[in-house]
Short mmCIF file of C-alpha atoms and ligand atoms in Angstrom, two decimals:
data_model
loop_
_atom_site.label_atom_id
_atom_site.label_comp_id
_atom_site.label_asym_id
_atom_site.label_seq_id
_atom_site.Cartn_x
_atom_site.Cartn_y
_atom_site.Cartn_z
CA UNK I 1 5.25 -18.69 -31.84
CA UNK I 2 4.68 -16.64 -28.78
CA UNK I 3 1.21 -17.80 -27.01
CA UNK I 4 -1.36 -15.53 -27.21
CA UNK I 5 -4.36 -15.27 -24.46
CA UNK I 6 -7.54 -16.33 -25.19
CA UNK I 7 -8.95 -13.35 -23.97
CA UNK I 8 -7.14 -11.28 -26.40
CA UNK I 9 -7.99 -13.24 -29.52
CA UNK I 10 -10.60 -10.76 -30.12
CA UNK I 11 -7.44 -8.17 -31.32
CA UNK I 12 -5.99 -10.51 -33.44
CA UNK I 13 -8.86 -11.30 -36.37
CA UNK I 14 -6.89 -12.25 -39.68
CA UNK I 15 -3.79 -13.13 -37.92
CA UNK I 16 -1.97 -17.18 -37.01
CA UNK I 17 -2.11 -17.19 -33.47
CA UNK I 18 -0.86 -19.90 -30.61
CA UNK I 19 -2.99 -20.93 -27.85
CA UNK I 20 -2.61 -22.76 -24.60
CA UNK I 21 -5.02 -24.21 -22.94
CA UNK I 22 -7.44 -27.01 -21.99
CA UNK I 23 -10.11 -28.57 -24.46
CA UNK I 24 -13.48 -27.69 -22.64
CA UNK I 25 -15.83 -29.35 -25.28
CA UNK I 26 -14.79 -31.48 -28.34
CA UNK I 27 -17.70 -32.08 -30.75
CA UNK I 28 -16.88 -34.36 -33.34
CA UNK I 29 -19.31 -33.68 -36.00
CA UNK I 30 -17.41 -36.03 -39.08
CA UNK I 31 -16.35 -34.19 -41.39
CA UNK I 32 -15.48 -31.63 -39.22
CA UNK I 33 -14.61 -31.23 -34.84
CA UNK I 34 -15.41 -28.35 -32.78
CA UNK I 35 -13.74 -27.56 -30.03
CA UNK I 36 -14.38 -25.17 -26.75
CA UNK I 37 -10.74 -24.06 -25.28
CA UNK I 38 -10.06 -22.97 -22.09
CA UNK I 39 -7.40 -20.99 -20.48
CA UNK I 40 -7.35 -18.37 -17.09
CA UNK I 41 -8.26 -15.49 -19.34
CA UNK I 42 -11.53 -17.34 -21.13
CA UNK I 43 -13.24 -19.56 -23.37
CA UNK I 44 -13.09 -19.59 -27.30
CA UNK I 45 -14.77 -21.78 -30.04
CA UNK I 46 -11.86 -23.68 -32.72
CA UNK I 47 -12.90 -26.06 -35.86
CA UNK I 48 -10.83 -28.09 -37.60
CA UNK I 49 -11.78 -28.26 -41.45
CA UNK I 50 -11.81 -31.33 -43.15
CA UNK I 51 -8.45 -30.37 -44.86
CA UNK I 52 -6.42 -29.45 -41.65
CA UNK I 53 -3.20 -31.24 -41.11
CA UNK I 54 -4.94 -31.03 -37.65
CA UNK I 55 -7.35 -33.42 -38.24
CA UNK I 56 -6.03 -36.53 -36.63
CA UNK I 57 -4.55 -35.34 -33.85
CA UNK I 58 -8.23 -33.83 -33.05
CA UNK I 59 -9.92 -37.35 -33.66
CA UNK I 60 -7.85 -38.48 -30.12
CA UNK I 61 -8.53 -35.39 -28.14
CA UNK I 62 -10.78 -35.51 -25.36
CA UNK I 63 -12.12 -33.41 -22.53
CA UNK I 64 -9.57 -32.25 -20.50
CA UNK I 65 -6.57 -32.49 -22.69
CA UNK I 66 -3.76 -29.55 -22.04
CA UNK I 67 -3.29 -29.03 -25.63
CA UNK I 68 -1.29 -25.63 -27.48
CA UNK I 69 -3.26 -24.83 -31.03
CA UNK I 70 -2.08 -22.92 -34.27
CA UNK I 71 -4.67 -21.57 -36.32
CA UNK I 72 -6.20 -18.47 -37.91
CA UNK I 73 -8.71 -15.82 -35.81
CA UNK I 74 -11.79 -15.84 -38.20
CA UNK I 75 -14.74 -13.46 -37.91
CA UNK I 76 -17.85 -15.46 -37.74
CA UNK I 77 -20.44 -14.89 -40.36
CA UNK I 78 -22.97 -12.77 -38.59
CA UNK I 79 -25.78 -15.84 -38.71
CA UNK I 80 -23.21 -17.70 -36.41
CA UNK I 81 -22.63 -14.73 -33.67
CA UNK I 82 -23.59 -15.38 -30.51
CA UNK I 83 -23.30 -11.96 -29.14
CA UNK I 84 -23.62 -12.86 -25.31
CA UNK I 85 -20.71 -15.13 -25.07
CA UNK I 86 -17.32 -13.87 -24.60
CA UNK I 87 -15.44 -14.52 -28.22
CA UNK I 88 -19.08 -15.03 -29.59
CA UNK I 89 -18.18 -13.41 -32.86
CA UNK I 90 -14.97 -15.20 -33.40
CA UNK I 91 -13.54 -18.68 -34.11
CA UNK I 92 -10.00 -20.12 -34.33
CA UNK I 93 -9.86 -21.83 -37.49
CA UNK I 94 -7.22 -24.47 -36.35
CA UNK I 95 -3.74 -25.60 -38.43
CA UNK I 96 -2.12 -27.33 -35.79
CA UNK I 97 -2.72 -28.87 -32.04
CA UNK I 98 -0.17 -30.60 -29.85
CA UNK I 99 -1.07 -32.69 -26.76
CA UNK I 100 1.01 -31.07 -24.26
CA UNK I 101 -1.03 -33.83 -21.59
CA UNK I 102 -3.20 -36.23 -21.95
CA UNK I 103 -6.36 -36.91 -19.67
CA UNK I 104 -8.12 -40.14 -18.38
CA UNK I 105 -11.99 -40.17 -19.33
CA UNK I 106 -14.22 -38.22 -17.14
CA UNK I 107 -15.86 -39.35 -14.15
CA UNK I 108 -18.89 -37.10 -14.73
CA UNK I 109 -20.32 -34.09 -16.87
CA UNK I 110 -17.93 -31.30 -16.55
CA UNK I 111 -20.09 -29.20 -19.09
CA UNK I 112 -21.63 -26.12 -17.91
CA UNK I 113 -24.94 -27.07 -18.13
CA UNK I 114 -24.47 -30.65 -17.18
CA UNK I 115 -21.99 -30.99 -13.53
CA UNK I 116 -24.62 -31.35 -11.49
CA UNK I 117 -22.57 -33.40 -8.40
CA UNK I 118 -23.64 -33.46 -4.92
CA UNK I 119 -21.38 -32.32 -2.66
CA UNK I 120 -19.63 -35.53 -1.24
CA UNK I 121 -18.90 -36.29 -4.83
CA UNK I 122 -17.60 -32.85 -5.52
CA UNK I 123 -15.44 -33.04 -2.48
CA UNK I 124 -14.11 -36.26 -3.47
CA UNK I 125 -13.20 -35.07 -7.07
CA UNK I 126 -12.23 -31.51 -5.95
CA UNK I 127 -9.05 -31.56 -7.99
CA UNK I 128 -10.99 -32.22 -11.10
CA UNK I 129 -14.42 -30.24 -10.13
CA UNK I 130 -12.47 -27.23 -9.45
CA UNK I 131 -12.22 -26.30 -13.66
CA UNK I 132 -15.64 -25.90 -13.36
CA UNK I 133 -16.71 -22.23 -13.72
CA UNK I 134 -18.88 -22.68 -11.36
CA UNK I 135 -16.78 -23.56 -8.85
CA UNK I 136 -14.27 -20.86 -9.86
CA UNK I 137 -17.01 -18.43 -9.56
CA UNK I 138 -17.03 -19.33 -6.02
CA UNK I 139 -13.17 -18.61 -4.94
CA UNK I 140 -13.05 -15.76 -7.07
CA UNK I 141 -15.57 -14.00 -4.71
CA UNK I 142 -13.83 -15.34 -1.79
CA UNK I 143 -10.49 -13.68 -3.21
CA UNK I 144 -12.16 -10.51 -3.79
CA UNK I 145 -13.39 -10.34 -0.24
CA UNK I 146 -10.46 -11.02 1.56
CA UNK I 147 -8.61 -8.80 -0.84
CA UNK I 148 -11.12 -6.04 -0.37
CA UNK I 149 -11.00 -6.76 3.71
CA UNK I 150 -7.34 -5.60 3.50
CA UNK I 151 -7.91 -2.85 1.23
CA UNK I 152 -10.64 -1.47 3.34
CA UNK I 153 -8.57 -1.90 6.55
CA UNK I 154 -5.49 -0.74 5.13
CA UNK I 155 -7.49 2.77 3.77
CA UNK I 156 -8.55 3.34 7.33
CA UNK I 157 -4.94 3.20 8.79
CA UNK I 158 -4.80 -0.52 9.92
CA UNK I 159 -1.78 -2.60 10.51
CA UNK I 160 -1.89 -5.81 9.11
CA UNK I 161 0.17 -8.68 11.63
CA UNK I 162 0.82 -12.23 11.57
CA UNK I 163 -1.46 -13.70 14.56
CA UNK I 164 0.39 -17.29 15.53
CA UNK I 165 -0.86 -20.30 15.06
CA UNK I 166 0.22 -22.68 17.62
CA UNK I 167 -0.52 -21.25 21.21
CA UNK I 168 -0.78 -22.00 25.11
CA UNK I 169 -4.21 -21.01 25.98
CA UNK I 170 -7.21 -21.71 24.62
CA UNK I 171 -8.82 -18.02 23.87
CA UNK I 172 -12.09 -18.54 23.23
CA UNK I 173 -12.88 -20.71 25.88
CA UNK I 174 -14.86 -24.10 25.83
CA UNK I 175 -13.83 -27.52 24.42
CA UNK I 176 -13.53 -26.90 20.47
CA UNK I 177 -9.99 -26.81 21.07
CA UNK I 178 -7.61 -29.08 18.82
CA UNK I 179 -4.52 -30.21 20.96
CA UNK I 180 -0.89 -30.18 19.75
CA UNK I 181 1.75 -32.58 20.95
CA UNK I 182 4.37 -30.02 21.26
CA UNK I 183 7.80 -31.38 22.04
CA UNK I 184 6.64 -32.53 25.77
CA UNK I 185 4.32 -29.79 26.20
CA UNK I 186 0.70 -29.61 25.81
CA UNK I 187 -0.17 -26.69 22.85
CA UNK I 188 -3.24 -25.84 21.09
CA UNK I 189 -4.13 -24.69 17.32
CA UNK I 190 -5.15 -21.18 17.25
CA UNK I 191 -8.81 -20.65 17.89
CA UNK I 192 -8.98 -17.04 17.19
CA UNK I 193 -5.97 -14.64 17.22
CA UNK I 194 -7.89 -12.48 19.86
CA UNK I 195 -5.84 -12.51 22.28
CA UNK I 196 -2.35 -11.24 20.20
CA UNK I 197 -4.27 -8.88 17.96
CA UNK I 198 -5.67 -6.98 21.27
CA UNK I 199 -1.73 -7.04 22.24
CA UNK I 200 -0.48 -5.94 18.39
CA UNK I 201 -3.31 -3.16 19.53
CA UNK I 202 -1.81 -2.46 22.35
CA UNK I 203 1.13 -1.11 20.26
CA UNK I 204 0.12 0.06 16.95
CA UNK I 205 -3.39 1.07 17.58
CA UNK I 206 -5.03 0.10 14.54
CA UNK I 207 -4.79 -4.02 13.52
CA UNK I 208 -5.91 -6.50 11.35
CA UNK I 209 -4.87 -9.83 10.38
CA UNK I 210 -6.08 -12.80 7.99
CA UNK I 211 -5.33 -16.00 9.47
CA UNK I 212 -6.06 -19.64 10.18
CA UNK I 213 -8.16 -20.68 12.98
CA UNK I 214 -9.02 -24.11 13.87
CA UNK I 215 -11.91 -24.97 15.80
CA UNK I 216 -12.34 -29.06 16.64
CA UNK I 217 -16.30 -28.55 16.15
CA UNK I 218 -17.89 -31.84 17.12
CA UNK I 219 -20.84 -32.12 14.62
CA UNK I 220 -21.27 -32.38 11.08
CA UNK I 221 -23.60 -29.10 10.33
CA UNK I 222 -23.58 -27.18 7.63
CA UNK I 223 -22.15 -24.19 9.15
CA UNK I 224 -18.85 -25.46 10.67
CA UNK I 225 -16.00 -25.99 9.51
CA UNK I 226 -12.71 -26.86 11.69
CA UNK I 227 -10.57 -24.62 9.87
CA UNK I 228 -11.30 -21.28 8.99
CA UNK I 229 -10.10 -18.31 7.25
CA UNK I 230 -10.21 -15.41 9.86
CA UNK I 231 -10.97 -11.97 9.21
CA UNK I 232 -9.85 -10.36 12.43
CA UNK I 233 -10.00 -6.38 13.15
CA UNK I 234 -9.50 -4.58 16.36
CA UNK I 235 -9.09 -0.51 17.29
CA UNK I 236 -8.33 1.26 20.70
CA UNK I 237 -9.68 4.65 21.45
CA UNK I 238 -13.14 3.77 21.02
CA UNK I 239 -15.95 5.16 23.20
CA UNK I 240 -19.03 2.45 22.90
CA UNK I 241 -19.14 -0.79 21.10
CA UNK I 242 -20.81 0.44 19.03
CA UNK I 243 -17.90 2.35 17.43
CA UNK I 244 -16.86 -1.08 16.90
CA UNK I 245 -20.19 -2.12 15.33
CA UNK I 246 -20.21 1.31 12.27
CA UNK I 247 -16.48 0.21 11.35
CA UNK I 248 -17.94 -3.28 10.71
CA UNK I 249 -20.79 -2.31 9.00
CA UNK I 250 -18.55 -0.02 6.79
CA UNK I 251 -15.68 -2.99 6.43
CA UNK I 252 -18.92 -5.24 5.12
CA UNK I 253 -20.82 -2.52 3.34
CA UNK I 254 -17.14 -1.84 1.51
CA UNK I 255 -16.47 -5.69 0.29
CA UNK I 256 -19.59 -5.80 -1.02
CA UNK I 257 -19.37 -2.71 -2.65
CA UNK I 258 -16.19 -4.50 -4.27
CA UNK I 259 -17.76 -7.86 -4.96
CA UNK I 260 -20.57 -6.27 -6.48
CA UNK I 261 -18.36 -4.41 -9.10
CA UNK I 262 -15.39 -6.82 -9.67
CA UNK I 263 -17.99 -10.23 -9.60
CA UNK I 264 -20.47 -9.36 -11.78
CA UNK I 265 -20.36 -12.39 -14.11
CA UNK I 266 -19.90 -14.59 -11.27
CA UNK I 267 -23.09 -13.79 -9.57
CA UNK I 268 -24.63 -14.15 -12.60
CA UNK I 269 -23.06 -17.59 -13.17
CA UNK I 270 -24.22 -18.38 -9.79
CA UNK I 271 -28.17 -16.86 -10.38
CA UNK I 272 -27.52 -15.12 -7.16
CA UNK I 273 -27.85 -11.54 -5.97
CA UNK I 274 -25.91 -10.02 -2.98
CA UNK I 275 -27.34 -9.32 0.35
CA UNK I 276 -29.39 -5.78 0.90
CA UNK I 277 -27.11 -3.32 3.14
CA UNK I 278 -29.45 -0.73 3.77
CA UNK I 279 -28.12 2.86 5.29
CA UNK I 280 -28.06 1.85 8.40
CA UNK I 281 -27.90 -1.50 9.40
CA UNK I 282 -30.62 -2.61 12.28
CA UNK I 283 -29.15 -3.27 15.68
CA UNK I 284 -31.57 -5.37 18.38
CA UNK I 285 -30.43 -6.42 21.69
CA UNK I 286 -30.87 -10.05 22.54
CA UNK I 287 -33.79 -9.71 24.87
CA UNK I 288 -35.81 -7.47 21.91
CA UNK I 289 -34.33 -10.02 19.69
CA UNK I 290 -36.17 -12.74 21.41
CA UNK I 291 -39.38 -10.82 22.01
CA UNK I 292 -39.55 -10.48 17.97
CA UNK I 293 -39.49 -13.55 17.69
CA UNK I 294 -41.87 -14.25 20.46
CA UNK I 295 -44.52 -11.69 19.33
CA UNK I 296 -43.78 -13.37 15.35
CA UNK I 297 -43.48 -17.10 15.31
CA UNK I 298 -44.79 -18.01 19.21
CA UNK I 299 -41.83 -19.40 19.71
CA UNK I 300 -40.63 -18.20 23.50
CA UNK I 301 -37.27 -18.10 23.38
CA UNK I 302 -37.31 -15.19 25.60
CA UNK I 303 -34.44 -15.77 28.95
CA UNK I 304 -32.55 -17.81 26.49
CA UNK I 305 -29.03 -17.56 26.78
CA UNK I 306 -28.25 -17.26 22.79
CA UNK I 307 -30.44 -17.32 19.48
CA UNK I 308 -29.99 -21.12 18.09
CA UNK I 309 -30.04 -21.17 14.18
CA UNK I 310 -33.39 -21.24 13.76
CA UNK I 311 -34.18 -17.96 15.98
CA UNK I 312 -31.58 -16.66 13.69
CA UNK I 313 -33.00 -17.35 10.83
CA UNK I 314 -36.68 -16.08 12.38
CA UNK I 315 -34.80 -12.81 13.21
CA UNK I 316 -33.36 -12.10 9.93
CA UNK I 317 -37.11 -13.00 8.15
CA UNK I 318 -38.63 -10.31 10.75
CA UNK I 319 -35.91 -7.66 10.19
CA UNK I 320 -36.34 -8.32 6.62
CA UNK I 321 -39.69 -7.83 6.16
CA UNK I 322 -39.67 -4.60 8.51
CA UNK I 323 -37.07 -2.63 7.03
CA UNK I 324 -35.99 -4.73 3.78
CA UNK I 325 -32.29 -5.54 5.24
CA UNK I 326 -30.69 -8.82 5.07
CA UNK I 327 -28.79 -7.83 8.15
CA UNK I 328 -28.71 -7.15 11.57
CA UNK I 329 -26.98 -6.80 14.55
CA UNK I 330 -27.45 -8.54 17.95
CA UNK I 331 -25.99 -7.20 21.14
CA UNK I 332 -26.16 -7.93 24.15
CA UNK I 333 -25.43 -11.63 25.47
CA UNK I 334 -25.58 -13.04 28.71
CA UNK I 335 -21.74 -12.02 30.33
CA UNK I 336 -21.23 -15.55 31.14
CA UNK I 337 -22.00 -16.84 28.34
CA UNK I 338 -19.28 -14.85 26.26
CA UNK I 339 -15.18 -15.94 26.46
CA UNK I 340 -13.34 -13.54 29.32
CA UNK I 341 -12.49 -10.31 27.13
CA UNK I 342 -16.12 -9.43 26.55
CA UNK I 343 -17.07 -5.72 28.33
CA UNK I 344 -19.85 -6.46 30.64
CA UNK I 345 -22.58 -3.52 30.16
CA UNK I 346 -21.73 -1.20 33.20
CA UNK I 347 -25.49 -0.74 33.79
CA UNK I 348 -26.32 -3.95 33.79
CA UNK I 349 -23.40 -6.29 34.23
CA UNK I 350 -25.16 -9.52 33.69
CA UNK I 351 -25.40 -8.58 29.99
CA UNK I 352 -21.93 -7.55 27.84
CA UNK I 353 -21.04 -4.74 25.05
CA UNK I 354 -20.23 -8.06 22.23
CA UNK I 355 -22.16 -8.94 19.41
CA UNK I 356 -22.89 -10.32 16.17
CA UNK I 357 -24.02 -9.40 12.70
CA UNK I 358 -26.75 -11.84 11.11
CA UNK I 359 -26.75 -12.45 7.41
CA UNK I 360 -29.29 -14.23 5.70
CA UNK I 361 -30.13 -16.51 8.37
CA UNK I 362 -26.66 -16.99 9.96
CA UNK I 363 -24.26 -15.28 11.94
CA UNK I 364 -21.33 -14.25 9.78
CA UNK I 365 -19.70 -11.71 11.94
CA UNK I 366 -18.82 -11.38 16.06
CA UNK I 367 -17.00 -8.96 18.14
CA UNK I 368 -17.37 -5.88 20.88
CA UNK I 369 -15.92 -4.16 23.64
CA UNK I 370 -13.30 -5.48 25.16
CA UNK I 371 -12.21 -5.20 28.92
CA UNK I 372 -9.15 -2.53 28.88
CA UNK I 373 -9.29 -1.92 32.61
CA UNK I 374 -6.16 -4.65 33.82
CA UNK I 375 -7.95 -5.09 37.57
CA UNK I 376 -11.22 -5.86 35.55
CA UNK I 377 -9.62 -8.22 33.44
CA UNK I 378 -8.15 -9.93 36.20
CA UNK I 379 -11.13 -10.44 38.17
CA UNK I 380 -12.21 -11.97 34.94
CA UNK I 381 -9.88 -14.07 34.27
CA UNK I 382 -10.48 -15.64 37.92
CA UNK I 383 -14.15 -15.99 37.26
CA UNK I 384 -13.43 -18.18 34.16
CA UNK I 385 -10.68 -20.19 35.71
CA UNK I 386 -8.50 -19.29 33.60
CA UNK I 387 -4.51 -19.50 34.12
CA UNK I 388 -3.37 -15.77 34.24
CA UNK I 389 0.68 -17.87 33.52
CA UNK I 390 -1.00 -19.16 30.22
CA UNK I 391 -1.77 -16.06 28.82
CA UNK I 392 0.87 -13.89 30.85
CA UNK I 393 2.17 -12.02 27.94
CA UNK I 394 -1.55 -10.63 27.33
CA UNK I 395 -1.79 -9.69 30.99
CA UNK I 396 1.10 -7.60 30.73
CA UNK I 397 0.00 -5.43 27.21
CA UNK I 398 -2.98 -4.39 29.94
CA UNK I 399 -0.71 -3.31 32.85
CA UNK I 400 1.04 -0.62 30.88
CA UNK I 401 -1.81 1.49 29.84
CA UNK I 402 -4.61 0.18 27.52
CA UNK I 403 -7.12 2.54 26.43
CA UNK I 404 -10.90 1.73 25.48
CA UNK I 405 -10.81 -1.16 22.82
CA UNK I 406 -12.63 -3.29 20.90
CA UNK I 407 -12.66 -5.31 17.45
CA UNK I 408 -14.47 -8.57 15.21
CA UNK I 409 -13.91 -11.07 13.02
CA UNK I 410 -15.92 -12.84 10.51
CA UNK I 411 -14.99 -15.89 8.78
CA UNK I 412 -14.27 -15.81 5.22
CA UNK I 413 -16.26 -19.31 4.05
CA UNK I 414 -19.72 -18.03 6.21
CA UNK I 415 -19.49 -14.53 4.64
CA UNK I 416 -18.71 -16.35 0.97
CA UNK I 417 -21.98 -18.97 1.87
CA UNK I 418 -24.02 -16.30 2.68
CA UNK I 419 -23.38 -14.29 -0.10
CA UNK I 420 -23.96 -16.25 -2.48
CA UNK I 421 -26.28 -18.39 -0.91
CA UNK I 422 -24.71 -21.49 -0.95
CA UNK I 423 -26.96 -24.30 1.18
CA UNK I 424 -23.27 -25.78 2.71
CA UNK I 425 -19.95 -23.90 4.07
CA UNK I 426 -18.34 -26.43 2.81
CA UNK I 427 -18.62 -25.08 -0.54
CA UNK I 428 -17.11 -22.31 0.02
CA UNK I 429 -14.18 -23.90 1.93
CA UNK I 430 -11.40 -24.88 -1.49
CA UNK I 431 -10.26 -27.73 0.68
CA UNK I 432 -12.80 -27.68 4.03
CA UNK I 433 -11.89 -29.71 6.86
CA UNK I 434 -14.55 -31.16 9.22
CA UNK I 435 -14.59 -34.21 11.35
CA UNK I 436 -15.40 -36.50 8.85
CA UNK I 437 -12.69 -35.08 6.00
CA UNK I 438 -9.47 -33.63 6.27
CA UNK I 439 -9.64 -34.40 1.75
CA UNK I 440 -10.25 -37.72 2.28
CA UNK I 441 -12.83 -38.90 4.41
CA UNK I 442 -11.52 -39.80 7.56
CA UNK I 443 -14.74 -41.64 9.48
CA UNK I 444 -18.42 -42.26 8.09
CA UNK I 445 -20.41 -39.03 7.96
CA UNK I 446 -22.98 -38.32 9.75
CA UNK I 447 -26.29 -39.23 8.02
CA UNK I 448 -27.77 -36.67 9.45
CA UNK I 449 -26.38 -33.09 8.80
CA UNK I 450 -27.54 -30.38 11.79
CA UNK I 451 -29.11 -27.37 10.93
P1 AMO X 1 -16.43 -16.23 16.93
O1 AMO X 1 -16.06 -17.46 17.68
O2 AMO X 1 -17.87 -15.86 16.94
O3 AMO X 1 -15.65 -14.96 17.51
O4 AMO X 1 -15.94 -16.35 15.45
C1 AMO X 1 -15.98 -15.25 14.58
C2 AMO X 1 -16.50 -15.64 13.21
O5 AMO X 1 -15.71 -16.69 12.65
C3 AMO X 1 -16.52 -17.55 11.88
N1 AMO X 1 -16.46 -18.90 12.45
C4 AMO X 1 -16.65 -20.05 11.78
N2 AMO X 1 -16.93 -20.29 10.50
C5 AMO X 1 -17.07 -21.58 10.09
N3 AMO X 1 -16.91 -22.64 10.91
C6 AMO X 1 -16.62 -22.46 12.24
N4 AMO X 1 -16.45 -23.51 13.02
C7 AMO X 1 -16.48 -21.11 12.72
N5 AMO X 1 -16.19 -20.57 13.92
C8 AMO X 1 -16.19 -19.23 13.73
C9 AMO X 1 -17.91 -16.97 11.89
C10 AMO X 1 -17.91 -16.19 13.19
O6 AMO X 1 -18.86 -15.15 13.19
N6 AMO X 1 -12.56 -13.67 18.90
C11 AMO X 1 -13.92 -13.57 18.42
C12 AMO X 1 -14.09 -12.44 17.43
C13 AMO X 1 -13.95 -11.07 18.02
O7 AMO X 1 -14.64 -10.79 19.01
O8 AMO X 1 -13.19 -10.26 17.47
C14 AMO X 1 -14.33 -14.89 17.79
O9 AMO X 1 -13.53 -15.74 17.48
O10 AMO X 1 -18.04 -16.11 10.77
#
C-alpha cells in the first residue's frame, strides 16, 4: 500500500491507510496502547484495540522506533476532539505495524513537555535532540531567513556568487584568523568574503552571497561562534552609506516579514515574538551613542573606541523605550579601529561611513561605505601594513574604474538568536563550532562563559 502523509490523514476518514514514521509517544494502557506518530508532515494519535493482530508487535515498541502502520482513519467522538492539535479530531485505528528500526532506550525525556536539557547535554546528543520540535522550530526559522535573504536580494536585481573559502589574506584584519597548511604555503579560512564580493561588484554591480566564514575567536561567549553562516550583500552606485543602511533595513524588515508569515507555529512553540521594526529604523552615531548611555546609566563610555556588549545592550533598552524599536543603527567608528575598506567620513576623517545594526541587545548586522577611490585605498592599505601582493587581485578590480560602493553582512545564527531570543548562539548553530567543540568536545570549557 502506497504511504500516505500524516498530514493528509485528515482526507482520508473511513479509508485503510499506510503510514511511515517514528513512534513519538507509546502509552501502554493494558488492554489497549496509544501511540503518537511522527513523520516531516506532522503528528497523529493511533490505538491498537485489544483485538488487533497488532497487538504484540505494539507491546515491544518504544520511543523512537521507525515503524510503517496499517490501520483505519476514524473520526473521534466529539468528547475526545482536541480541536487545537493538528489531527485533533482523528485517530488511526491500527491493523498492522512493522519495525522498520529499532531504537536503544532514551537517554532523556524527548516529550514535548518534558526535554528540558541544558545545552552541553543537548550538544552532546544533537543527533538525537534534533527530533525535538523544539529544536526543529529553531532551523526552520533559520531556513526561512536565509531563504528569504536570497529572495529579497534576488527581487532587487542581485547576483548571487560563490565567495571562496580558502584565501591569502586575512580581510578583516586582526588575529581571529584560522591558518591552513596549504601544500607549502601558508593560507587562511575565509573570514568574510569582503574582499571578492566588492570585486564580483566590481563586475556585476549588484551581489550577494551565503557562505562560510570562520573566525578562530579565542573565548567561550555566548555570541561567537568560529564558523558562521554569512549573509553578505554589497551595491555600487551608491551616494552615502546610508544608501547602504535603507537596503539593510529593507533586506531585515523583508525576512521578517517572511518569518512572521511562514513561522507562525514555531514562534508559538518557542513562546517568542519577533523583534519590533518600526518605519524607520533609529540611526545614532557612536559618540551620541555613548552620550545616551552616559546621560542613562552613568556609565562614561564616552571616547571609547567601540560599544562593549553591555553598552549594547544599554543602547538598545534606551532606543527601546524612546521610540519602541528593538533596533538601531550605529555609525560612525573610530577609522582605525575598522579593517582597511571602511570610508573614512570626509569631514572628519578620524571617524568612518561603517556601521552596525543592534538587535535586542547584540549586534547582528555590520557594513558601510567602502573606499572606491584606488589611490585612497592604497594609502590604506599602507597604513594597515597590509601586503598590497596578498590581495593583488582586489587592487586591480579598483584600478579600472570603481564607482561609489558599499555593502553588509549579518550572520545567520546571531540574527536566528536574536529573533527568537535564544540566551546562546550556539543554539542556533545545527552543528556550532567553538574552541572547546568542533561535535565533540575538544578541550575543557570554560567555566566561565563571557557576556
Ligand atoms: P563583521 O566582522 O562585523 O563584518 O561580521 C558581520 C556579521 O557576522 C556575524 N558574525 C558572527 N556571528 C557569530 N560568531 C562570530 N564569531 C561572528 N563574527 C561575525 C555577526 C556580524 O554582525 N566584512 C564585514 C561585513 C561588511 O562590512 O559587509 C564583516 O565581516 O552577525
Amino acid at each position: 500500500m502506497e504511504r500516505t502523509l500524516i498530514g493528509e490523514l485528515g482526507k482520508h476518514v473511513g479509508e485503510t491507510v499506510s503510514i511511515s514514521g517514528w513512534v513519538d509517544v507509546r502509552r501502554d494502557q493494558g488492554k489497549m496502547v496509544f501511540f503518537d506518530f511522527r513523520d516531516r508532515s506532522g503528528k497523529v494519535q493511533g490505538v491498537v484495540l485489544p483485538a488487533s493482530p497488532a497487538m504484540e508487535a505494539s507491546k515491544e515498541i518504544r520511543g523512537e522506533y521507525a515503524v510503517r502502520v496499517q490501520g483505519t482513519v476514524n473520526k473521534r467522538p466529539e468528547k475526545n476532539v482536541q480541536a487545537e492539535r493538528q489531527n485533533g479530531d482523528i485517530e488511526l485505528e491500527i491493523t498492522a505495524l512493522e519495525i522498520l528500526a529499532e531504537a536503544a532506550p532514551l537517554p532523556f525525556d524527548m516529550s514535548l513537555t518534558g526535554f528540558n536539557l541544558d545545552l552541553t547535554t543537548q550538544l552532546d546528543h544533537r543527533a538525537l535532540a534534533l527530533r525535538h520540535p523544539r529544536l526543529q522550530a529553531i532551523f526552520k526559522v533559520q531556513s526561512v531567513i536565509i531563504d528569504s535573504f536570497r529572495e529579497f536580494m534576488k527581487s532587487q536585481d542581485f547576483f548571487e556568487f560563490q565567495a571562496p573559502a580558502i584565501t591569502p589574506a586575512v580581510a578583516e584584519g586582526g588575529a581571529e584568523v584560522f591558518e591552513v597548511n596549504y601544500f607549502d604555503k601558508k593560507a587562511y579560512l575565509s573570514q568574510s568574503p569582503q574582499l571578492y564580493k566588492q570585486i564580483v561588484m566590481s563586475a556585476f554591480e549588484r551581489v550577494f552571497s551565503v557562505n562560510k566564514i570562520f573566525r578562530a575567536e579565542p573565548s567561550a561567549t555566548t555570541r561567537h561562534l568560529t564558523e558562521v553562516v554569512s549573509l553578505d550583500a554589497e551595491l555600487a552606485f551608491i551616494d552615502s552609506w546610508t544608501d547602504v543602511r535603507d537596503v539593510s533595513e529593507e533586506t531585515v524588515r523583508w525576512i521578517l516579514r517572511k518569518v512572521e508569515r511562514q513561522c507562525a507555529d514555531e514562534l508559538k512553540l518557542l513562546g517568542t515574538t519577533l523583534p519590533v521594526m518600526i518605519e524607520k529604523t533609529p540611526t545614532v552615531s557612536l559618540t551620541e551613542a555613548q552620550e545616551k548611555i552616559f546621560a542613562k546609566t552613568g556609565r562614561d563610555v564616552r571616547g571609547e573606541k567601540d560599544l562593549n556588549p553591555e553598552d549594547e545592550r544599554s543602547l538598545c533598552e534606551i532606543i527601546k523605550e524612546e521610540t519602541g524599536s528593538d533596533f538601531v543603527y550605529v555609525y560612525g567608528y573610530p577609522t582605525r579601529k575598522k579593517p582597511f575598506y571602511v570610508y573614512p567620513n570626509p569631514e572628519h576623517p578620524e571617524f568612518n561611513e561603517g556601521m552596525d545594526l543592534l538587535c535586542r541587545g547584540v549586534e547582528w548586522l555590520s557594513g558601510g561605505r567602502r573606499i572606491n577611490d584606488y589611490n585612497q585605498l592604497m594609502t590604506h592599505v599602507k597604513e594597515w601594513g597590509m601586503d598590497p601582493e596578498k590581495i593583488s587581485m582586489f587592487l586591480e578590480a579598483f584600478r579600472y574604474g570603481v564607482p561609489p560602493e558599499g555593502g553588509f553582512a549579518f550572520g545567520a545564527e546571531r540574527m536566528t538568536m536574536q529573533m527568537l531570543e535564544l540566551k546562546n548562539v550556539r543554539e542556533a548553530s545545527m552543528f556550532p563550532r567553538d574552541m572547546n567543540r568542533i561535535d565533540t568536545l575538544i578541550t575543557k570549557p570554560e567555566d566561565e562563559i563571557l557576556p
